[in-house]
mmCIF file of C-alpha atoms and ligand atoms in Angstrom:
data_model
loop_
_atom_site.group_PDB
_atom_site.id
_atom_site.type_symbol
_atom_site.label_atom_id
_atom_site.label_comp_id
_atom_site.label_asym_id
_atom_site.label_seq_id
_atom_site.Cartn_x
_atom_site.Cartn_y
_atom_site.Cartn_z
ATOM 1 C CA MET A 1 0.280 -0.281 -0.287
ATOM 2 C CA ASN A 2 0.964 3.714 -0.666
ATOM 3 C CA ILE A 3 0.513 5.407 2.700
ATOM 4 C CA GLY A 4 0.867 9.173 3.350
ATOM 5 C CA ILE A 5 1.898 10.294 6.821
ATOM 6 C CA VAL A 6 1.709 13.806 8.088
ATOM 7 C CA CYS A 7 2.612 14.586 11.569
ATOM 8 C CA TYR A 8 4.522 17.026 13.399
ATOM 9 C CA PRO A 9 8.437 16.012 12.901
ATOM 10 C CA THR A 10 9.815 17.111 16.569
ATOM 11 C CA PHE A 11 10.404 15.020 19.709
ATOM 12 C CA GLY A 12 6.592 14.971 21.095
ATOM 13 C CA GLY A 13 4.495 11.677 21.293
ATOM 14 C CA SER A 14 2.605 12.118 18.376
ATOM 15 C CA GLY A 15 5.669 12.767 16.043
ATOM 16 C CA VAL A 16 7.625 9.977 17.519
ATOM 17 C CA VAL A 17 4.646 7.166 17.182
ATOM 18 C CA ALA A 18 3.881 8.389 13.893
ATOM 19 C CA THR A 19 7.346 7.903 12.632
ATOM 20 C CA GLU A 20 7.777 4.400 14.288
ATOM 21 C CA LEU A 21 4.270 3.493 12.534
ATOM 22 C CA GLY A 22 5.933 4.514 9.515
ATOM 23 C CA HIS A 23 9.225 2.487 9.597
ATOM 24 C CA ALA A 24 7.207 -0.128 11.023
ATOM 25 C CA LEU A 25 4.598 -0.620 8.074
ATOM 26 C CA ALA A 26 7.998 -0.027 5.779
ATOM 27 C CA LYS A 27 9.728 -2.970 6.938
ATOM 28 C CA LYS A 28 6.706 -4.881 5.967
ATOM 29 C CA GLY A 29 6.565 -3.623 1.920
ATOM 30 C CA HIS A 30 4.437 -0.556 2.283
ATOM 31 C CA LYS A 31 5.823 2.576 0.774
ATOM 32 C CA VAL A 32 5.043 4.939 3.175
ATOM 33 C CA HIS A 33 5.682 8.732 2.588
ATOM 34 C CA PHE A 34 6.143 11.506 5.215
ATOM 35 C CA ILE A 35 4.601 14.710 4.659
ATOM 36 C CA THR A 36 5.795 17.615 7.050
ATOM 37 C CA TYR A 37 7.601 20.561 7.711
ATOM 38 C CA ASN A 38 11.087 19.040 8.521
ATOM 39 C CA GLN A 39 12.420 15.793 8.858
ATOM 40 C CA PRO A 40 10.758 13.518 11.842
ATOM 41 C CA VAL A 41 13.957 13.411 14.378
ATOM 42 C CA ARG A 42 13.654 9.913 14.669
ATOM 43 C CA LEU A 43 13.205 9.028 10.749
ATOM 44 C CA ASP A 44 15.794 6.677 9.347
ATOM 45 C CA ILE A 45 15.554 8.720 6.119
ATOM 46 C CA LEU A 46 17.976 5.935 4.125
ATOM 47 C CA GLU A 47 15.205 3.022 4.786
ATOM 48 C CA THR A 48 14.002 1.115 2.207
ATOM 49 C CA ASN A 49 10.098 2.086 1.148
ATOM 50 C CA ILE A 50 10.620 5.505 3.584
ATOM 51 C CA TYR A 51 10.270 8.871 1.343
ATOM 52 C CA TYR A 52 10.178 12.462 2.546
ATOM 53 C CA HIS A 53 8.101 15.531 1.022
ATOM 54 C CA GLU A 54 8.590 18.753 2.519
ATOM 55 C CA VAL A 55 6.029 21.377 3.143
ATOM 56 C CA ASN A 56 7.824 24.832 2.308
ATOM 57 C CA VAL A 57 5.989 27.723 3.660
ATOM 58 C CA LYS A 58 6.655 31.175 1.506
ATOM 59 C CA ASP A 59 7.702 33.637 3.744
ATOM 60 C CA TYR A 60 5.621 37.194 3.296
ATOM 61 C CA PRO A 61 5.595 39.906 4.707
ATOM 62 C CA LEU A 62 1.933 40.999 4.583
ATOM 63 C CA PHE A 63 1.074 37.424 6.435
ATOM 64 C CA GLN A 64 1.692 37.860 10.202
ATOM 65 C CA TYR A 65 1.028 34.200 10.600
ATOM 66 C CA GLN A 66 1.953 31.848 7.610
ATOM 67 C CA PRO A 67 -0.610 29.784 6.009
ATOM 68 C CA TYR A 68 1.169 26.808 7.065
ATOM 69 C CA GLU A 69 -2.190 24.648 6.196
ATOM 70 C CA LEU A 70 -2.251 25.862 2.757
ATOM 71 C CA ALA A 71 0.922 24.612 1.881
ATOM 72 C CA LEU A 72 0.483 21.390 3.801
ATOM 73 C CA SER A 73 -3.115 20.861 1.348
ATOM 74 C CA SER A 74 -1.340 21.673 -1.365
ATOM 75 C CA LYS A 75 1.351 19.285 -0.688
ATOM 76 C CA MET A 76 -0.720 16.970 0.137
ATOM 77 C CA VAL A 77 -2.612 17.080 -3.287
ATOM 78 C CA ASN A 78 0.364 16.690 -4.872
ATOM 79 C CA THR A 79 1.726 13.846 -2.913
ATOM 80 C CA VAL A 80 -1.310 11.807 -3.457
ATOM 81 C CA ILE A 81 -1.571 12.240 -7.145
ATOM 82 C CA ASP A 82 2.696 11.593 -7.860
ATOM 83 C CA GLU A 83 2.774 9.234 -5.375
ATOM 84 C CA LYS A 84 -0.574 7.419 -6.330
ATOM 85 C CA LEU A 85 -1.218 7.265 -2.263
ATOM 86 C CA ASP A 86 -4.374 4.868 -1.298
ATOM 87 C CA VAL A 87 -4.363 6.540 2.215
ATOM 88 C CA LEU A 88 -3.552 9.807 4.241
ATOM 89 C CA HIS A 89 -3.134 8.979 8.046
ATOM 90 C CA VAL A 90 -2.866 12.420 9.855
ATOM 91 C CA HIS A 91 -1.205 12.235 13.385
ATOM 92 C CA TYR A 92 -2.715 14.967 15.596
ATOM 93 C CA ALA A 93 -5.790 16.967 14.692
ATOM 94 C CA ILE A 94 -4.369 20.522 14.502
ATOM 95 C CA PRO A 95 -4.118 21.429 12.079
ATOM 96 C CA HIS A 96 -3.605 18.143 9.892
ATOM 97 C CA ALA A 97 -7.066 16.934 10.025
ATOM 98 C CA TYR A 98 -8.129 20.567 8.644
ATOM 99 C CA ALA A 99 -5.818 20.096 5.907
ATOM 100 C CA ALA A 100 -6.348 16.936 4.994
ATOM 101 C CA PHE A 101 -10.041 18.022 4.714
ATOM 102 C CA MET A 102 -9.319 20.279 2.336
ATOM 103 C CA ALA A 103 -6.982 18.456 0.318
ATOM 104 C CA LYS A 104 -9.434 15.807 0.033
ATOM 105 C CA GLN A 105 -12.134 18.419 -1.294
ATOM 106 C CA ILE A 106 -9.273 19.607 -3.827
ATOM 107 C CA LEU A 107 -8.692 15.907 -5.343
ATOM 108 C CA LYS A 108 -12.420 15.447 -5.089
ATOM 109 C CA ASP A 109 -12.549 18.274 -7.252
ATOM 110 C CA ARG A 110 -10.263 16.494 -9.797
ATOM 111 C CA GLY A 111 -12.370 12.816 -9.515
ATOM 112 C CA ILE A 112 -9.548 11.423 -6.991
ATOM 113 C CA HIS A 113 -10.803 9.951 -4.066
ATOM 114 C CA ILE A 114 -8.235 9.707 -0.957
ATOM 115 C CA SER A 115 -9.311 7.908 2.331
ATOM 116 C CA VAL A 116 -8.258 10.438 5.443
ATOM 117 C CA ILE A 117 -8.016 8.807 8.647
ATOM 118 C CA THR A 118 -7.160 11.002 11.211
ATOM 119 C CA THR A 119 -5.367 9.863 15.095
ATOM 120 C CA LEU A 120 -6.177 11.961 18.199
ATOM 121 C CA HIS A 121 -3.179 12.314 20.139
ATOM 122 C CA GLY A 122 -4.138 14.507 23.496
ATOM 123 C CA THR A 123 -3.781 18.052 23.406
ATOM 124 C CA ASP A 124 -5.054 18.213 20.328
ATOM 125 C CA ILE A 125 -8.661 17.861 22.119
ATOM 126 C CA THR A 126 -8.192 18.517 25.351
ATOM 127 C CA LEU A 127 -5.940 21.729 25.483
ATOM 128 C CA VAL A 128 -5.865 22.914 22.063
ATOM 129 C CA GLY A 129 -8.589 21.126 20.309
ATOM 130 C CA LYS A 130 -11.577 22.429 22.554
ATOM 131 C CA ASN A 131 -9.818 26.069 22.418
ATOM 132 C CA PRO A 132 -13.028 28.195 21.051
ATOM 133 C CA SER A 133 -10.700 29.934 18.884
ATOM 134 C CA TYR A 134 -10.096 26.303 16.966
ATOM 135 C CA LYS A 135 -12.985 24.025 18.442
ATOM 136 C CA GLU A 136 -15.322 24.871 15.307
ATOM 137 C CA ALA A 137 -13.041 23.600 12.817
ATOM 138 C CA VAL A 138 -11.572 20.933 15.034
ATOM 139 C CA GLU A 139 -15.351 19.248 15.284
ATOM 140 C CA PHE A 140 -15.455 19.628 12.058
ATOM 141 C CA SER A 141 -12.624 17.931 10.535
ATOM 142 C CA ILE A 142 -12.842 15.295 12.785
ATOM 143 C CA ASN A 143 -16.545 14.414 11.537
ATOM 144 C CA HIS A 144 -15.329 14.756 8.033
ATOM 145 C CA SER A 145 -12.131 12.281 8.570
ATOM 146 C CA ASP A 146 -13.014 9.241 6.888
ATOM 147 C CA CYS A 147 -11.726 7.503 10.560
ATOM 148 C CA VAL A 148 -11.014 8.538 13.852
ATOM 149 C CA THR A 149 -8.597 6.724 16.402
ATOM 150 C CA SER A 150 -7.578 7.902 19.584
ATOM 151 C CA VAL A 151 -4.542 6.377 21.557
ATOM 152 C CA SER A 152 -6.521 5.465 24.639
ATOM 153 C CA GLU A 153 -10.124 5.019 26.035
ATOM 154 C CA SER A 154 -9.565 8.095 27.776
ATOM 155 C CA LEU A 155 -8.616 10.595 25.013
ATOM 156 C CA LYS A 156 -12.019 8.707 23.391
ATOM 157 C CA GLN A 157 -14.326 9.730 26.193
ATOM 158 C CA GLN A 158 -12.889 13.177 26.582
ATOM 159 C CA THR A 159 -13.187 13.902 22.739
ATOM 160 C CA TYR A 160 -16.900 12.673 22.776
ATOM 161 C CA ASP A 161 -17.375 15.333 25.725
ATOM 162 C CA PHE A 162 -15.860 17.729 24.381
ATOM 163 C CA PHE A 163 -17.396 17.770 21.213
ATOM 164 C CA ASN A 164 -20.294 17.100 19.171
ATOM 165 C CA CYS A 165 -18.317 14.016 17.877
ATOM 166 C CA ARG A 166 -20.762 11.814 15.041
ATOM 167 C CA LYS A 167 -17.707 9.600 14.115
ATOM 168 C CA GLU A 168 -17.383 6.474 16.045
ATOM 169 C CA ILE A 169 -13.616 6.590 17.520
ATOM 170 C CA ARG A 170 -11.487 3.485 17.509
ATOM 171 C CA VAL A 171 -9.109 2.947 20.376
ATOM 172 C CA ILE A 172 -5.742 1.884 18.887
ATOM 173 C CA PRO A 173 -3.284 2.319 21.639
ATOM 174 C CA ASN A 174 0.425 3.602 21.181
ATOM 175 C CA PHE A 175 2.970 1.101 20.716
ATOM 176 C CA ILE A 176 6.601 -0.040 22.022
ATOM 177 C CA ASP A 177 9.537 -1.777 20.036
ATOM 178 C CA LEU A 178 10.518 -3.980 22.704
ATOM 179 C CA SER A 179 13.668 -4.888 20.970
ATOM 180 C CA LEU A 180 15.113 -1.367 21.592
ATOM 181 C CA TYR A 181 15.043 -2.563 25.266
ATOM 182 C CA GLU A 182 16.923 -5.782 24.694
ATOM 183 C CA GLY A 183 20.299 -7.057 24.210
ATOM 184 C CA ASP A 184 23.494 -4.945 25.044
ATOM 185 C CA GLN A 185 21.893 -1.328 25.139
ATOM 186 C CA ASN A 186 25.424 0.401 26.115
ATOM 187 C CA CYS A 187 23.757 1.053 29.542
ATOM 188 C CA ALA A 188 25.271 4.624 30.895
ATOM 189 C CA LYS A 189 24.671 4.036 34.603
ATOM 190 C CA ALA A 190 28.400 4.436 35.504
ATOM 191 C CA ASN A 191 28.057 7.600 33.813
ATOM 192 C CA LEU A 192 24.777 8.975 35.586
ATOM 193 C CA ALA A 193 25.502 8.106 39.699
ATOM 194 C CA SER A 194 27.980 6.371 41.614
ATOM 195 C CA GLU A 195 27.780 2.983 43.226
ATOM 196 C CA GLY A 196 24.721 2.507 45.609
ATOM 197 C CA GLN A 197 22.748 5.277 44.116
ATOM 198 C CA LYS A 198 19.189 5.001 43.014
ATOM 199 C CA ILE A 199 18.479 6.473 39.742
ATOM 200 C CA VAL A 200 15.358 8.299 39.074
ATOM 201 C CA THR A 201 14.318 9.597 35.666
ATOM 202 C CA HIS A 202 11.532 11.892 34.172
ATOM 203 C CA ILE A 203 11.289 12.527 30.291
ATOM 204 C CA SER A 204 9.113 15.340 28.839
ATOM 205 C CA ASN A 205 8.760 18.333 27.073
ATOM 206 C CA PHE A 206 8.552 20.102 30.243
ATOM 207 C CA ARG A 207 5.826 22.372 29.195
ATOM 208 C CA LYS A 208 3.375 22.714 32.210
ATOM 209 C CA LEU A 209 0.726 20.226 32.232
ATOM 210 C CA LYS A 210 3.836 17.951 32.787
ATOM 211 C CA ARG A 211 4.079 19.338 36.412
ATOM 212 C CA THR A 212 7.991 19.095 36.311
ATOM 213 C CA GLN A 213 8.058 21.164 39.696
ATOM 214 C CA ASP A 214 6.290 18.247 40.804
ATOM 215 C CA VAL A 215 9.084 15.723 39.806
ATOM 216 C CA VAL A 216 11.674 17.713 41.348
ATOM 217 C CA LYS A 217 9.589 17.722 44.744
ATOM 218 C CA VAL A 218 8.915 14.267 44.959
ATOM 219 C CA PHE A 219 12.589 13.782 43.766
ATOM 220 C CA HIS A 220 13.560 16.027 46.926
ATOM 221 C CA GLY A 221 11.664 13.598 49.433
ATOM 222 C CA ILE A 222 13.374 10.463 48.336
ATOM 223 C CA TRP A 223 16.865 12.320 48.050
ATOM 224 C CA LYS A 224 16.259 13.444 51.996
ATOM 225 C CA GLU A 225 15.801 9.721 52.786
ATOM 226 C CA ILE A 226 18.083 7.679 50.261
ATOM 227 C CA PRO A 227 20.973 8.120 48.118
ATOM 228 C CA ALA A 228 20.105 9.145 44.582
ATOM 229 C CA LYS A 229 20.248 10.994 41.077
ATOM 230 C CA LEU A 230 17.685 12.867 39.458
ATOM 231 C CA ILE A 231 18.241 12.119 35.558
ATOM 232 C CA LEU A 232 15.671 14.940 33.630
ATOM 233 C CA VAL A 233 15.611 14.707 29.761
ATOM 234 C CA GLY A 234 13.914 16.584 27.435
ATOM 235 C CA ASP A 235 13.225 20.488 27.012
ATOM 236 C CA GLY A 236 10.874 22.670 27.072
ATOM 237 C CA PRO A 237 9.449 26.293 28.982
ATOM 238 C CA GLU A 238 9.306 25.127 32.250
ATOM 239 C CA ARG A 239 12.961 23.399 32.371
ATOM 240 C CA VAL A 240 14.858 26.302 33.749
ATOM 241 C CA LYS A 241 12.201 26.447 36.531
ATOM 242 C CA ALA A 242 12.723 22.982 37.563
ATOM 243 C CA GLU A 243 16.369 23.163 37.593
ATOM 244 C CA GLN A 244 16.352 26.275 39.679
ATOM 245 C CA LEU A 245 13.937 24.461 42.154
ATOM 246 C CA ALA A 246 16.547 21.704 42.414
ATOM 247 C CA LYS A 247 19.267 24.005 43.122
ATOM 248 C CA ASP A 248 17.237 26.284 45.407
ATOM 249 C CA LEU A 249 16.671 22.297 47.786
ATOM 250 C CA GLY A 250 20.142 22.279 47.699
ATOM 251 C CA MET A 251 20.068 19.064 45.119
ATOM 252 C CA GLY A 252 22.005 20.876 41.934
ATOM 253 C CA ARG A 253 25.017 17.777 42.114
ATOM 254 C CA ASP A 254 22.438 15.203 42.128
ATOM 255 C CA VAL A 255 20.274 16.541 39.142
ATOM 256 C CA ILE A 256 21.459 15.770 35.668
ATOM 257 C CA TYR A 257 19.856 17.355 32.825
ATOM 258 C CA LEU A 258 20.354 15.597 29.896
ATOM 259 C CA GLY A 259 18.487 17.929 27.266
ATOM 260 C CA LYS A 260 16.832 17.056 24.141
ATOM 261 C CA THR A 261 18.532 13.163 23.401
ATOM 262 C CA THR A 262 17.655 10.509 21.026
ATOM 263 C CA GLU A 263 19.637 8.014 23.586
ATOM 264 C CA VAL A 264 16.520 7.358 25.699
ATOM 265 C CA GLU A 265 16.926 3.560 25.918
ATOM 266 C CA ARG A 266 20.729 4.074 27.494
ATOM 267 C CA VAL A 267 19.475 6.424 29.981
ATOM 268 C CA LEU A 268 16.238 4.004 30.901
ATOM 269 C CA CYS A 269 18.119 0.812 31.142
ATOM 270 C CA ALA A 270 19.923 2.796 33.980
ATOM 271 C CA SER A 271 17.201 3.693 35.757
ATOM 272 C CA ASP A 272 15.322 2.421 39.172
ATOM 273 C CA LEU A 273 12.079 4.749 38.770
ATOM 274 C CA PHE A 274 10.409 7.155 36.622
ATOM 275 C CA ILE A 275 8.473 9.960 37.649
ATOM 276 C CA LEU A 276 5.326 11.172 35.170
ATOM 277 C CA PRO A 277 3.141 13.410 37.124
ATOM 278 C CA SER A 278 1.293 15.379 34.453
ATOM 279 C CA GLU A 279 -2.074 16.931 34.710
ATOM 280 C CA SER A 280 -2.860 15.629 31.344
ATOM 281 C CA GLU A 281 -1.520 12.804 29.794
ATOM 282 C CA SER A 282 -3.604 10.931 27.094
ATOM 283 C CA PHE A 283 -1.690 8.146 26.989
ATOM 284 C CA GLY A 284 1.839 8.759 28.410
ATOM 285 C CA LEU A 285 4.255 6.992 25.326
ATOM 286 C CA ALA A 286 7.599 8.211 28.108
ATOM 287 C CA ALA A 287 6.307 5.861 30.560
ATOM 288 C CA LEU A 288 5.556 2.923 28.213
ATOM 289 C CA GLU A 289 9.091 3.595 27.121
ATOM 290 C CA ALA A 290 10.134 3.213 30.859
ATOM 291 C CA MET A 291 7.939 -0.037 31.525
ATOM 292 C CA ALA A 292 9.987 -1.523 28.164
ATOM 293 C CA ALA A 293 13.022 -1.095 29.775
ATOM 294 C CA GLU A 294 11.591 -2.511 33.256
ATOM 295 C CA VAL A 295 11.427 0.623 34.936
ATOM 296 C CA PRO A 296 8.523 1.215 37.664
ATOM 297 C CA VAL A 297 6.342 4.004 36.835
ATOM 298 C CA ILE A 298 5.131 6.889 39.883
ATOM 299 C CA SER A 299 2.360 9.048 38.042
ATOM 300 C CA SER A 300 -0.690 10.858 38.233
ATOM 301 C CA ASN A 301 -3.765 9.596 37.399
ATOM 302 C CA ALA A 302 -4.477 11.926 34.733
ATOM 303 C CA GLY A 303 -6.394 11.024 31.620
ATOM 304 C CA GLY A 304 -5.073 7.582 29.993
ATOM 305 C CA LEU A 305 -2.244 6.992 32.215
ATOM 306 C CA PRO A 306 -4.084 4.299 34.376
ATOM 307 C CA GLU A 307 -4.671 2.489 31.015
ATOM 308 C CA VAL A 308 -0.547 2.058 30.901
ATOM 309 C CA ASN A 309 0.662 2.613 34.436
ATOM 310 C CA ILE A 310 -1.034 -0.136 36.978
ATOM 311 C CA ASP A 311 -1.322 0.949 40.423
ATOM 312 C CA GLY A 312 0.613 -1.642 42.279
ATOM 313 C CA VAL A 313 1.837 -3.880 39.942
ATOM 314 C CA THR A 314 3.469 -1.770 37.343
ATOM 315 C CA GLY A 315 4.293 1.232 39.592
ATOM 316 C CA TYR A 316 1.725 3.400 41.620
ATOM 317 C CA ILE A 317 -0.563 6.252 40.776
ATOM 318 C CA SER A 318 -1.376 9.202 42.852
ATOM 319 C CA PRO A 319 -3.947 11.874 42.436
ATOM 320 C CA VAL A 320 -2.437 15.128 40.502
ATOM 321 C CA GLY A 321 -0.367 17.364 42.913
ATOM 322 C CA ASP A 322 -0.153 14.777 45.620
ATOM 323 C CA ILE A 323 3.226 15.035 46.021
ATOM 324 C CA ASP A 324 3.395 13.179 49.881
ATOM 325 C CA ASP A 325 1.690 10.233 47.997
ATOM 326 C CA MET A 326 4.218 9.881 45.436
ATOM 327 C CA VAL A 327 6.910 10.071 47.884
ATOM 328 C CA LYS A 328 5.617 7.475 50.117
ATOM 329 C CA ASN A 329 5.411 5.530 46.996
ATOM 330 C CA SER A 330 8.417 5.870 45.436
ATOM 331 C CA LEU A 331 10.340 5.117 48.935
ATOM 332 C CA SER A 332 8.347 1.854 48.886
ATOM 333 C CA ILE A 333 9.711 0.833 45.953
ATOM 334 C CA LEU A 334 13.215 2.013 46.062
ATOM 335 C CA THR A 335 13.885 0.920 49.957
ATOM 336 C CA ASP A 336 12.420 -2.820 48.967
ATOM 337 C CA GLU A 337 14.870 -4.787 46.521
ATOM 338 C CA LEU A 338 12.067 -7.528 46.705
ATOM 339 C CA LYS A 339 9.001 -4.624 45.654
ATOM 340 C CA LEU A 340 11.666 -3.208 43.128
ATOM 341 C CA ALA A 341 12.279 -6.470 41.500
ATOM 342 C CA GLN A 342 8.453 -7.500 40.942
ATOM 343 C CA MET A 343 7.459 -4.278 39.683
ATOM 344 C CA LYS A 344 10.444 -4.305 37.099
ATOM 345 C CA GLN A 345 8.646 -7.530 35.904
ATOM 346 C CA GLY A 346 5.395 -6.145 36.116
ATOM 347 C CA ALA A 347 6.294 -3.216 33.970
ATOM 348 C CA ARG A 348 8.055 -5.030 31.319
ATOM 349 C CA GLU A 349 4.936 -7.573 31.327
ATOM 350 C CA GLN A 350 2.653 -4.813 30.961
ATOM 351 C CA ALA A 351 4.555 -2.756 28.459
ATOM 352 C CA GLU A 352 4.740 -6.387 26.432
ATOM 353 C CA LYS A 353 0.650 -5.642 25.584
ATOM 354 C CA PHE A 354 1.873 -2.856 23.748
ATOM 355 C CA GLU A 355 4.192 -4.477 21.720
ATOM 356 C CA LEU A 356 4.600 -2.897 17.784
ATOM 357 C CA GLU A 357 3.985 -6.605 16.565
ATOM 358 C CA LYS A 358 0.490 -6.426 18.684
ATOM 359 C CA ILE A 359 -0.919 -3.058 17.075
ATOM 360 C CA LEU A 360 0.405 -2.957 14.007
ATOM 361 C CA PRO A 361 -2.093 -5.062 12.422
ATOM 362 C CA GLN A 362 -4.632 -3.005 13.802
ATOM 363 C CA TYR A 363 -3.554 -0.091 11.858
ATOM 364 C CA GLU A 364 -2.801 -2.239 8.764
ATOM 365 C CA ASN A 365 -6.099 -3.595 9.134
ATOM 366 C CA LEU A 366 -7.910 -0.424 9.438
ATOM 367 C CA TYR A 367 -6.177 0.896 5.924
ATOM 368 C CA LYS A 368 -7.394 -2.164 4.156
ATOM 369 C CA GLU A 369 -10.858 -1.442 5.611
ATOM 370 C CA ILE A 370 -11.012 2.199 4.572
ATOM 371 C CA VAL A 371 -9.390 1.889 1.282
ATOM 372 C CA ALA A 372 -11.837 -1.194 0.484
ATOM 373 C CA VAL A 373 -14.650 1.393 0.592
ATOM 374 C CA LYS A 374 -14.827 3.017 -2.690
ATOM 375 C CA GLN A 375 -16.319 6.309 -2.740
ATOM 376 C CA PRO A 376 -18.128 8.245 -5.210
ATOM 377 C CA VAL A 377 -15.727 11.338 -6.439
ATOM 378 C CA SER A 378 -18.034 13.462 -8.373
HETATM 379 O O1 GMT B 401 2.169 16.396 24.475
HETATM 380 C C1 GMT B 401 1.690 16.726 23.808
HETATM 381 O O2 GMT B 401 0.774 17.664 24.254
HETATM 382 C C2 GMT B 401 1.275 16.490 22.508
HETATM 383 C C3 GMT B 401 1.542 15.230 22.141
HETATM 384 C C4 GMT B 401 2.829 14.891 21.090
HETATM 385 O O3 GMT B 401 2.731 14.982 19.908
HETATM 386 O O4 GMT B 401 3.756 14.617 22.116
HETATM 387 O O5 GMT B 401 1.488 14.090 23.223
HETATM 388 C C5 GMT B 401 0.664 13.217 23.480
HETATM 389 O O6 GMT B 401 0.845 12.740 22.533
HETATM 390 C C6 GMT B 401 1.625 11.070 22.996
HETATM 391 C C7 GMT B 401 1.411 10.155 21.959
HETATM 392 O O7 GMT B 401 0.261 9.722 21.557
HETATM 393 C C8 GMT B 401 0.894 10.545 24.161
HETATM 394 O O8 GMT B 401 1.887 9.762 24.350
HETATM 395 C C9 GMT B 401 0.724 11.918 25.270
HETATM 396 O O9 GMT B 401 0.265 11.312 26.632
HETATM 397 C C10 GMT B 401 0.049 12.628 24.863
HETATM 398 N N1 GMT B 401 0.128 14.196 25.457
HETATM 399 C C11 GMT B 401 -0.805 14.713 25.995
HETATM 400 O O10 GMT B 401 -2.010 14.286 26.276
HETATM 401 C C12 GMT B 401 -0.493 15.674 27.203
#
């Protein structure tokens, strides 16, 4: 099949999911065409069956905001025609679903039918999508996609709660390539902490909703009781505040900031605990990555996190902002080697439920289904 994938090319989870999906589809023989404004950070552009089509937005002084959606729609139209695409799969509704609707209409005008699948990832619904500035357009483009999927049951429900959504939303959870977390991963443990120190990790885009100050506060509770290091991976607007708080609490030397790195596996394989206290999270891909690396997770109960992190089995869940509970739960794992071992195993077993091989056929079947529905184009 010829599949067009539209996504954000950045470090965000939706871009990572879209890229990994594309790689997996390409390995199965599909031709996968990425349509975006930059090469996705995890894209292996030299792999067989992977193609990249860059969206160029012309800078013109008249425009205060450059019309990206227009350029994207045009690029979709060109790519569908030139590459004979069977389906367009857009990740993150804003503005991708809207641009895809326009591309579909332009193609229809030329007698070409293209099926559009929209995958909802989280803030495209929960934060940005329901904002009055975008709501009408998001609702419209969801309702006019040929198929809509969401990455968790929670996000599906929130979409129905926030929008007048007439589409049946199919839940296809995020997935993980477990092979990345097996064998010799050149684990960075010795470089990150000294003997006897527990390693606590947090990975995110350091946006407000990730509550990164809570990460530092929870770590402070741990650090006061046992030798420990906090590893912060990623970057974003709240990063400086989190680092400052760590310094103010006297933990500067035990908080390591690694920034944006593609070597996440080398950090996770060295970690004893992962913290994700977000106030909103449709799924929590970073938590799944941690669990694949046998790292128990301390998380909030926001959104889809309880579908990923199973309380008392793969880690613990606390109400958003309940620092004391998160500290208590963290210490109960880190000070009990038997419990740590059990939870490591529990985490890995849970990650296996989201293994790539189990989820990929759900997308492939969806593509087949949707392409089989022949629609009039006139
Ligand atoms: O974090 C975001 O707001 C954007 C989005 C992204 O592009 O990274 O993240 C969402 O999609 C991920 C992949 O499906 C999910 O794992 C994240 O939970 C989700 N983030 C939120 O819902 C806040």
